[in-house]
mmCIF file with all atom_site columns, C-alpha atoms in Angstrom:
data_model
loop_
_atom_site.group_PDB
_atom_site.id
_atom_site.type_symbol
_atom_site.label_atom_id
_atom_site.label_alt_id
_atom_site.label_comp_id
_atom_site.label_asym_id
_atom_site.label_entity_id
_atom_site.label_seq_id
_atom_site.pdbx_PDB_ins_code
_atom_site.Cartn_x
_atom_site.Cartn_y
_atom_site.Cartn_z
_atom_site.occupancy
_atom_site.B_iso_or_equiv
_atom_site.pdbx_formal_charge
_atom_site.auth_seq_id
_atom_site.auth_comp_id
_atom_site.auth_asym_id
_atom_site.auth_atom_id
_atom_site.pdbx_PDB_model_num
ATOM 1   C CA . MET N 1 1   ? 7.745   20.288 -14.149 1.00 0.00 ? 1481 MET N CA 1
ATOM 2   C CA . ARG N 1 2   ? 4.828   18.072 -12.888 1.00 0.00 ? 1482 ARG N CA 1
ATOM 3   C CA . ILE N 1 3   ? 3.703   17.252 -9.247  1.00 0.00 ? 1483 ILE N CA 1
ATOM 4   C CA . PHE N 1 4   ? 4.205   13.966 -9.698  1.00 0.00 ? 1484 PHE N CA 1
ATOM 5   C CA . GLU N 1 5   ? 8.112   14.269 -9.940  1.00 0.00 ? 1485 GLU N CA 1
ATOM 6   C CA . LEU N 1 6   ? 7.667   16.501 -6.389  1.00 0.00 ? 1486 LEU N CA 1
ATOM 7   C CA . MET N 1 7   ? 5.557   14.672 -4.735  1.00 0.00 ? 1487 MET N CA 1
ATOM 8   C CA . THR N 1 8   ? 6.118   12.319 -1.622  1.00 0.00 ? 1488 THR N CA 1
ATOM 9   C CA . LYS N 1 9   ? 4.627   9.072  -2.471  1.00 0.00 ? 1489 LYS N CA 1
ATOM 10  C CA . ASN N 1 10  ? 5.353   7.249  0.691   1.00 0.00 ? 1490 ASN N CA 1
ATOM 11  C CA . VAL N 1 11  ? 2.659   8.947  2.357   1.00 0.00 ? 1491 VAL N CA 1
ATOM 12  C CA . GLU N 1 12  ? 1.754   7.822  6.530   1.00 0.00 ? 1492 GLU N CA 1
ATOM 13  C CA . THR N 1 13  ? -1.784  8.190  6.893   1.00 0.00 ? 1493 THR N CA 1
ATOM 14  C CA . ILE N 1 14  ? -4.519  7.075  9.722   1.00 0.00 ? 1494 ILE N CA 1
ATOM 15  C CA . GLU N 1 15  ? -7.678  5.694  10.271  1.00 0.00 ? 1495 GLU N CA 1
ATOM 16  C CA . ALA N 1 16  ? -10.596 8.403  10.956  1.00 0.00 ? 1496 ALA N CA 1
ATOM 17  C CA . ASP N 1 17  ? -11.176 6.269  14.054  1.00 0.00 ? 1497 ASP N CA 1
ATOM 18  C CA . GLU N 1 18  ? -8.008  6.053  16.090  1.00 0.00 ? 1498 GLU N CA 1
ATOM 19  C CA . SER N 1 19  ? -7.360  8.657  18.492  1.00 0.00 ? 1499 SER N CA 1
ATOM 20  C CA . LEU N 1 20  ? -5.861  11.476 18.528  1.00 0.00 ? 1500 LEU N CA 1
ATOM 21  C CA . ARG N 1 21  ? -3.161  10.722 21.135  1.00 0.00 ? 1501 ARG N CA 1
ATOM 22  C CA . VAL N 1 22  ? -2.176  8.262  18.535  1.00 0.00 ? 1502 VAL N CA 1
ATOM 23  C CA . ALA N 1 23  ? -2.182  10.374 15.532  1.00 0.00 ? 1503 ALA N CA 1
ATOM 24  C CA . ALA N 1 24  ? -0.028  12.529 17.863  1.00 0.00 ? 1504 ALA N CA 1
ATOM 25  C CA . LEU N 1 25  ? 2.292   10.079 18.454  1.00 0.00 ? 1505 LEU N CA 1
ATOM 26  C CA . ARG N 1 26  ? 2.664   8.887  14.733  1.00 0.00 ? 1506 ARG N CA 1
ATOM 27  C CA . MET N 1 27  ? 3.098   12.325 13.650  1.00 0.00 ? 1507 MET N CA 1
ATOM 28  C CA . ARG N 1 28  ? 6.077   12.475 16.724  1.00 0.00 ? 1508 ARG N CA 1
ATOM 29  C CA . THR N 1 29  ? 7.437   9.639  15.118  1.00 0.00 ? 1509 THR N CA 1
ATOM 30  C CA . CYS N 1 30  ? 7.464   10.182 11.809  1.00 0.00 ? 1510 CYS N CA 1
ATOM 31  C CA . ASN N 1 31  ? 8.261   13.993 12.093  1.00 0.00 ? 1511 ASN N CA 1
ATOM 32  C CA . ILE N 1 32  ? 5.507   14.875 10.215  1.00 0.00 ? 1512 ILE N CA 1
ATOM 33  C CA . GLY N 1 33  ? 2.736   17.711 11.216  1.00 0.00 ? 1513 GLY N CA 1
ATOM 34  C CA . ALA N 1 34  ? -0.001  16.030 9.022   1.00 0.00 ? 1514 ALA N CA 1
ATOM 35  C CA . LEU N 1 35  ? -1.764  13.215 8.136   1.00 0.00 ? 1515 LEU N CA 1
ATOM 36  C CA . PRO N 1 36  ? -4.027  12.487 5.294   1.00 0.00 ? 1516 PRO N CA 1
ATOM 37  C CA . VAL N 1 37  ? -7.810  10.621 7.172   1.00 0.00 ? 1517 VAL N CA 1
ATOM 38  C CA . THR N 1 38  ? -8.426  7.358  5.611   1.00 0.00 ? 1518 THR N CA 1
ATOM 39  C CA . GLU N 1 39  ? -11.749 5.527  5.983   1.00 0.00 ? 1519 GLU N CA 1
ATOM 40  C CA . ASN N 1 40  ? -11.622 1.770  4.390   1.00 0.00 ? 1520 ASN N CA 1
ATOM 41  C CA . GLY N 1 41  ? -9.293  2.684  2.151   1.00 0.00 ? 1521 GLY N CA 1
ATOM 42  C CA . GLN N 1 42  ? -10.883 5.978  1.092   1.00 0.00 ? 1522 GLN N CA 1
ATOM 43  C CA . LEU N 1 43  ? -9.644  9.727  1.580   1.00 0.00 ? 1523 LEU N CA 1
ATOM 44  C CA . VAL N 1 44  ? -11.936 11.514 4.150   1.00 0.00 ? 1524 VAL N CA 1
ATOM 45  C CA . GLY N 1 45  ? -10.095 14.206 5.191   1.00 0.00 ? 1525 GLY N CA 1
ATOM 46  C CA . MET N 1 46  ? -6.524  15.447 6.906   1.00 0.00 ? 1526 MET N CA 1
ATOM 47  C CA . LEU N 1 47  ? -5.320  16.371 10.451  1.00 0.00 ? 1527 LEU N CA 1
ATOM 48  C CA . THR N 1 48  ? -2.914  18.522 11.562  1.00 0.00 ? 1528 THR N CA 1
ATOM 49  C CA . ASP N 1 49  ? -0.856  19.328 14.230  1.00 0.00 ? 1529 ASP N CA 1
ATOM 50  C CA . ARG N 1 50  ? -2.695  22.325 14.603  1.00 0.00 ? 1530 ARG N CA 1
ATOM 51  C CA . ASP N 1 51  ? -6.107  20.414 14.220  1.00 0.00 ? 1531 ASP N CA 1
ATOM 52  C CA . ILE N 1 52  ? -5.177  18.165 17.341  1.00 0.00 ? 1532 ILE N CA 1
ATOM 53  C CA . THR N 1 53  ? -4.134  22.059 19.433  1.00 0.00 ? 1533 THR N CA 1
ATOM 54  C CA . VAL N 1 54  ? -6.741  24.529 18.345  1.00 0.00 ? 1534 VAL N CA 1
ATOM 55  C CA . ARG N 1 55  ? -9.748  21.935 17.848  1.00 0.00 ? 1535 ARG N CA 1
ATOM 56  C CA . SER N 1 56  ? -8.953  19.365 20.722  1.00 0.00 ? 1536 SER N CA 1
ATOM 57  C CA . THR N 1 57  ? -6.763  20.919 22.974  1.00 0.00 ? 1537 THR N CA 1
ATOM 58  C CA . ALA N 1 58  ? -7.373  23.898 23.717  1.00 0.00 ? 1538 ALA N CA 1
ATOM 59  C CA . LEU N 1 59  ? -11.036 22.987 24.294  1.00 0.00 ? 1539 LEU N CA 1
ATOM 60  C CA . GLY N 1 60  ? -10.294 20.393 26.631  1.00 0.00 ? 1540 GLY N CA 1
ATOM 61  C CA . GLN N 1 61  ? -10.554 17.068 25.254  1.00 0.00 ? 1541 GLN N CA 1
ATOM 62  C CA . HIS N 1 62  ? -9.079  13.691 26.094  1.00 0.00 ? 1542 HIS N CA 1
ATOM 63  C CA . PRO N 1 63  ? -6.437  12.793 23.458  1.00 0.00 ? 1543 PRO N CA 1
ATOM 64  C CA . GLU N 1 64  ? -7.363  8.720  24.293  1.00 0.00 ? 1544 GLU N CA 1
ATOM 65  C CA . HIS N 1 65  ? -10.988 9.589  23.981  1.00 0.00 ? 1545 HIS N CA 1
ATOM 66  C CA . THR N 1 66  ? -11.106 11.984 21.010  1.00 0.00 ? 1546 THR N CA 1
ATOM 67  C CA . ARG N 1 67  ? -11.434 10.003 17.563  1.00 0.00 ? 1547 ARG N CA 1
ATOM 68  C CA . VAL N 1 68  ? -9.385  11.604 14.458  1.00 0.00 ? 1548 VAL N CA 1
ATOM 69  C CA . ARG N 1 69  ? -12.772 12.049 12.628  1.00 0.00 ? 1549 ARG N CA 1
ATOM 70  C CA . GLU N 1 70  ? -13.623 14.118 15.662  1.00 0.00 ? 1550 GLU N CA 1
ATOM 71  C CA . VAL N 1 71  ? -11.275 16.807 14.683  1.00 0.00 ? 1551 VAL N CA 1
ATOM 72  C CA . MET N 1 72  ? -9.855  16.455 11.374  1.00 0.00 ? 1552 MET N CA 1
ATOM 73  C CA . THR N 1 73  ? -10.941 19.192 8.280   1.00 0.00 ? 1553 THR N CA 1
ATOM 74  C CA . THR N 1 74  ? -12.995 17.061 5.925   1.00 0.00 ? 1554 THR N CA 1
ATOM 75  C CA . ALA N 1 75  ? -13.017 19.888 3.164   1.00 0.00 ? 1555 ALA N CA 1
ATOM 76  C CA . VAL N 1 76  ? -9.451  18.738 1.783   1.00 0.00 ? 1556 VAL N CA 1
ATOM 77  C CA . ILE N 1 77  ? -7.694  20.271 -1.084  1.00 0.00 ? 1557 ILE N CA 1
ATOM 78  C CA . THR N 1 78  ? -6.476  17.416 -3.446  1.00 0.00 ? 1558 THR N CA 1
ATOM 79  C CA . CYS N 1 79  ? -5.071  17.863 -7.079  1.00 0.00 ? 1559 CYS N CA 1
ATOM 80  C CA . HIS N 1 80  ? -3.755  15.682 -9.514  1.00 0.00 ? 1560 HIS N CA 1
ATOM 81  C CA . PRO N 1 81  ? -0.348  14.254 -9.843  1.00 0.00 ? 1561 PRO N CA 1
ATOM 82  C CA . ASP N 1 82  ? 0.338   15.431 -13.686 1.00 0.00 ? 1562 ASP N CA 1
ATOM 83  C CA . ALA N 1 83  ? -1.126  19.142 -12.407 1.00 0.00 ? 1563 ALA N CA 1
ATOM 84  C CA . THR N 1 84  ? 2.517   21.417 -12.932 1.00 0.00 ? 1564 THR N CA 1
ATOM 85  C CA . LEU N 1 85  ? 4.174   22.911 -10.352 1.00 0.00 ? 1565 LEU N CA 1
ATOM 86  C CA . GLY N 1 86  ? 2.078   26.647 -11.209 1.00 0.00 ? 1566 GLY N CA 1
ATOM 87  C CA . VAL N 1 87  ? -1.284  24.803 -10.513 1.00 0.00 ? 1567 VAL N CA 1
ATOM 88  C CA . ALA N 1 88  ? -0.285  23.709 -7.118  1.00 0.00 ? 1568 ALA N CA 1
ATOM 89  C CA . GLU N 1 89  ? 1.338   26.595 -6.409  1.00 0.00 ? 1569 GLU N CA 1
ATOM 90  C CA . GLN N 1 90  ? -1.636  28.704 -7.407  1.00 0.00 ? 1570 GLN N CA 1
ATOM 91  C CA . LEU N 1 91  ? -4.085  26.089 -5.802  1.00 0.00 ? 1571 LEU N CA 1
ATOM 92  C CA . MET N 1 92  ? -2.315  27.381 -2.424  1.00 0.00 ? 1572 MET N CA 1
ATOM 93  C CA . GLU N 1 93  ? -1.977  30.627 -2.443  1.00 0.00 ? 1573 GLU N CA 1
ATOM 94  C CA . ASP N 1 94  ? -6.181  30.484 -3.449  1.00 0.00 ? 1574 ASP N CA 1
ATOM 95  C CA . LYS N 1 95  ? -7.201  27.821 -0.902  1.00 0.00 ? 1575 LYS N CA 1
ATOM 96  C CA . MET N 1 96  ? -4.514  29.348 1.898   1.00 0.00 ? 1576 MET N CA 1
ATOM 97  C CA . VAL N 1 97  ? -3.095  25.547 2.439   1.00 0.00 ? 1577 VAL N CA 1
ATOM 98  C CA . ARG N 1 98  ? 0.924   24.533 2.868   1.00 0.00 ? 1578 ARG N CA 1
ATOM 99  C CA . ARG N 1 99  ? -0.267  20.908 1.681   1.00 0.00 ? 1579 ARG N CA 1
ATOM 100 C CA . LEU N 1 100 ? -1.538  19.565 -1.607  1.00 0.00 ? 1580 LEU N CA 1
ATOM 101 C CA . LEU N 1 101 ? -3.202  15.770 -1.255  1.00 0.00 ? 1581 LEU N CA 1
ATOM 102 C CA . ILE N 1 102 ? -2.590  14.005 -4.718  1.00 0.00 ? 1582 ILE N CA 1
ATOM 103 C CA . VAL N 1 103 ? -5.309  12.003 -5.730  1.00 0.00 ? 1583 VAL N CA 1
ATOM 104 C CA . ASP N 1 104 ? -5.736  10.052 -8.961  1.00 0.00 ? 1584 ASP N CA 1
ATOM 105 C CA . GLU N 1 105 ? -9.796  10.057 -10.688 1.00 0.00 ? 1585 GLU N CA 1
ATOM 106 C CA . ALA N 1 106 ? -11.423 7.997  -7.760  1.00 0.00 ? 1586 ALA N CA 1
ATOM 107 C CA . ARG N 1 107 ? -9.684  10.173 -4.882  1.00 0.00 ? 1587 ARG N CA 1
ATOM 108 C CA . ASN N 1 108 ? -7.217  7.242  -4.584  1.00 0.00 ? 1588 ASN N CA 1
ATOM 109 C CA . LEU N 1 109 ? -4.436  9.023  -2.207  1.00 0.00 ? 1589 LEU N CA 1
ATOM 110 C CA . LEU N 1 110 ? -1.189  8.711  -4.403  1.00 0.00 ? 1590 LEU N CA 1
ATOM 111 C CA . GLY N 1 111 ? 1.148   11.392 -2.300  1.00 0.00 ? 1591 GLY N CA 1
ATOM 112 C CA . ILE N 1 112 ? 1.182   14.606 -1.049  1.00 0.00 ? 1592 ILE N CA 1
ATOM 113 C CA . LEU N 1 113 ? 2.682   17.981 -2.012  1.00 0.00 ? 1593 LEU N CA 1
ATOM 114 C CA . SER N 1 114 ? 3.707   20.562 0.863   1.00 0.00 ? 1594 SER N CA 1
ATOM 115 C CA . LEU N 1 115 ? 4.996   23.910 0.094   1.00 0.00 ? 1595 LEU N CA 1
ATOM 116 C CA . ASP N 1 116 ? 8.233   23.176 1.343   1.00 0.00 ? 1596 ASP N CA 1
ATOM 117 C CA . ASP N 1 117 ? 8.977   20.288 -1.626  1.00 0.00 ? 1597 ASP N CA 1
ATOM 118 C CA . LEU N 1 118 ? 8.160   23.981 -3.996  1.00 0.00 ? 1598 LEU N CA 1
ATOM 119 C CA . ALA N 1 119 ? 11.391  25.675 -2.301  1.00 0.00 ? 1599 ALA N CA 1
ATOM 120 C CA . THR N 1 120 ? 13.422  22.716 -3.021  1.00 0.00 ? 1600 THR N CA 1
ATOM 121 C CA . VAL N 1 121 ? 12.727  23.791 -7.110  1.00 0.00 ? 1601 VAL N CA 1
ATOM 122 C CA . PRO N 1 122 ? 14.977  26.471 -8.417  1.00 0.00 ? 1602 PRO N CA 1
ATOM 123 C CA . ALA N 1 123 ? 12.891  27.778 -10.531 1.00 0.00 ? 1603 ALA N CA 1
ATOM 124 C CA . GLU N 1 124 ? 9.967   28.025 -8.128  1.00 0.00 ? 1604 GLU N CA 1
ATOM 125 C CA . VAL N 1 125 ? 11.671  29.418 -4.907  1.00 0.00 ? 1605 VAL N CA 1
ATOM 126 C CA . LEU N 1 126 ? 10.463  32.787 -5.725  1.00 0.00 ? 1606 LEU N CA 1
ATOM 127 C CA . ARG N 1 127 ? 6.969   32.076 -6.160  1.00 0.00 ? 1607 ARG N CA 1
ATOM 128 C CA . ALA N 1 128 ? 6.728   29.546 -3.042  1.00 0.00 ? 1608 ALA N CA 1
ATOM 129 C CA . GLY N 1 129 ? 8.239   32.465 -1.017  1.00 0.00 ? 1609 GLY N CA 1
ATOM 130 C CA . SER N 1 130 ? 5.205   35.058 -2.313  1.00 0.00 ? 1610 SER N CA 1
ATOM 131 C CA . VAL N 1 131 ? 3.120   32.151 -1.697  1.00 0.00 ? 1611 VAL N CA 1
ATOM 132 C CA . LEU N 1 132 ? 4.435   31.334 2.302   1.00 0.00 ? 1612 LEU N CA 1
ATOM 133 C CA . GLU N 1 133 ? 4.582   35.102 2.445   1.00 0.00 ? 1613 GLU N CA 1
ATOM 134 C CA . HIS N 1 134 ? 0.565   35.060 1.274   1.00 0.00 ? 1614 HIS N CA 1
ATOM 135 C CA . LEU N 1 135 ? -0.120  32.417 3.945   1.00 0.00 ? 1615 LEU N CA 1
ATOM 136 C CA . ARG N 1 136 ? 1.441   34.124 6.971   1.00 0.00 ? 1616 ARG N CA 1
ATOM 137 C CA . HIS N 1 137 ? -0.374  37.021 6.323   1.00 0.00 ? 1617 HIS N CA 1
ATOM 138 C CA . ALA N 1 138 ? -3.715  35.641 5.691   1.00 0.00 ? 1618 ALA N CA 1
#
């Protein structure tokens, strides 16, 4: 099975210059824990609920005045949509991430694949479980 068959295609994003308050409200409204970050339509990072908590709130930064770019992760892990789910799993385990951003050759965002997505595929359940267990202890 290929990534494009399982990935979420309609991905909610956030602009790098938005405030953390806007980002947190979007996460809450959409019931998601991560937002790919764009700038002028190009992928520049990823913001997670953990980034907001650990990199901003814990330091006392004000969510209205702190920009997404100040706390986002810039070293995003990406994969091509034609790659197999096995490649995605290995990448998640090696890089210790729960989500992969799926991009084309020009790094245009096409979708997102999460460890939870992998767990929905019967043949991948056990492998996804071992990746999750590995991430939990890292």
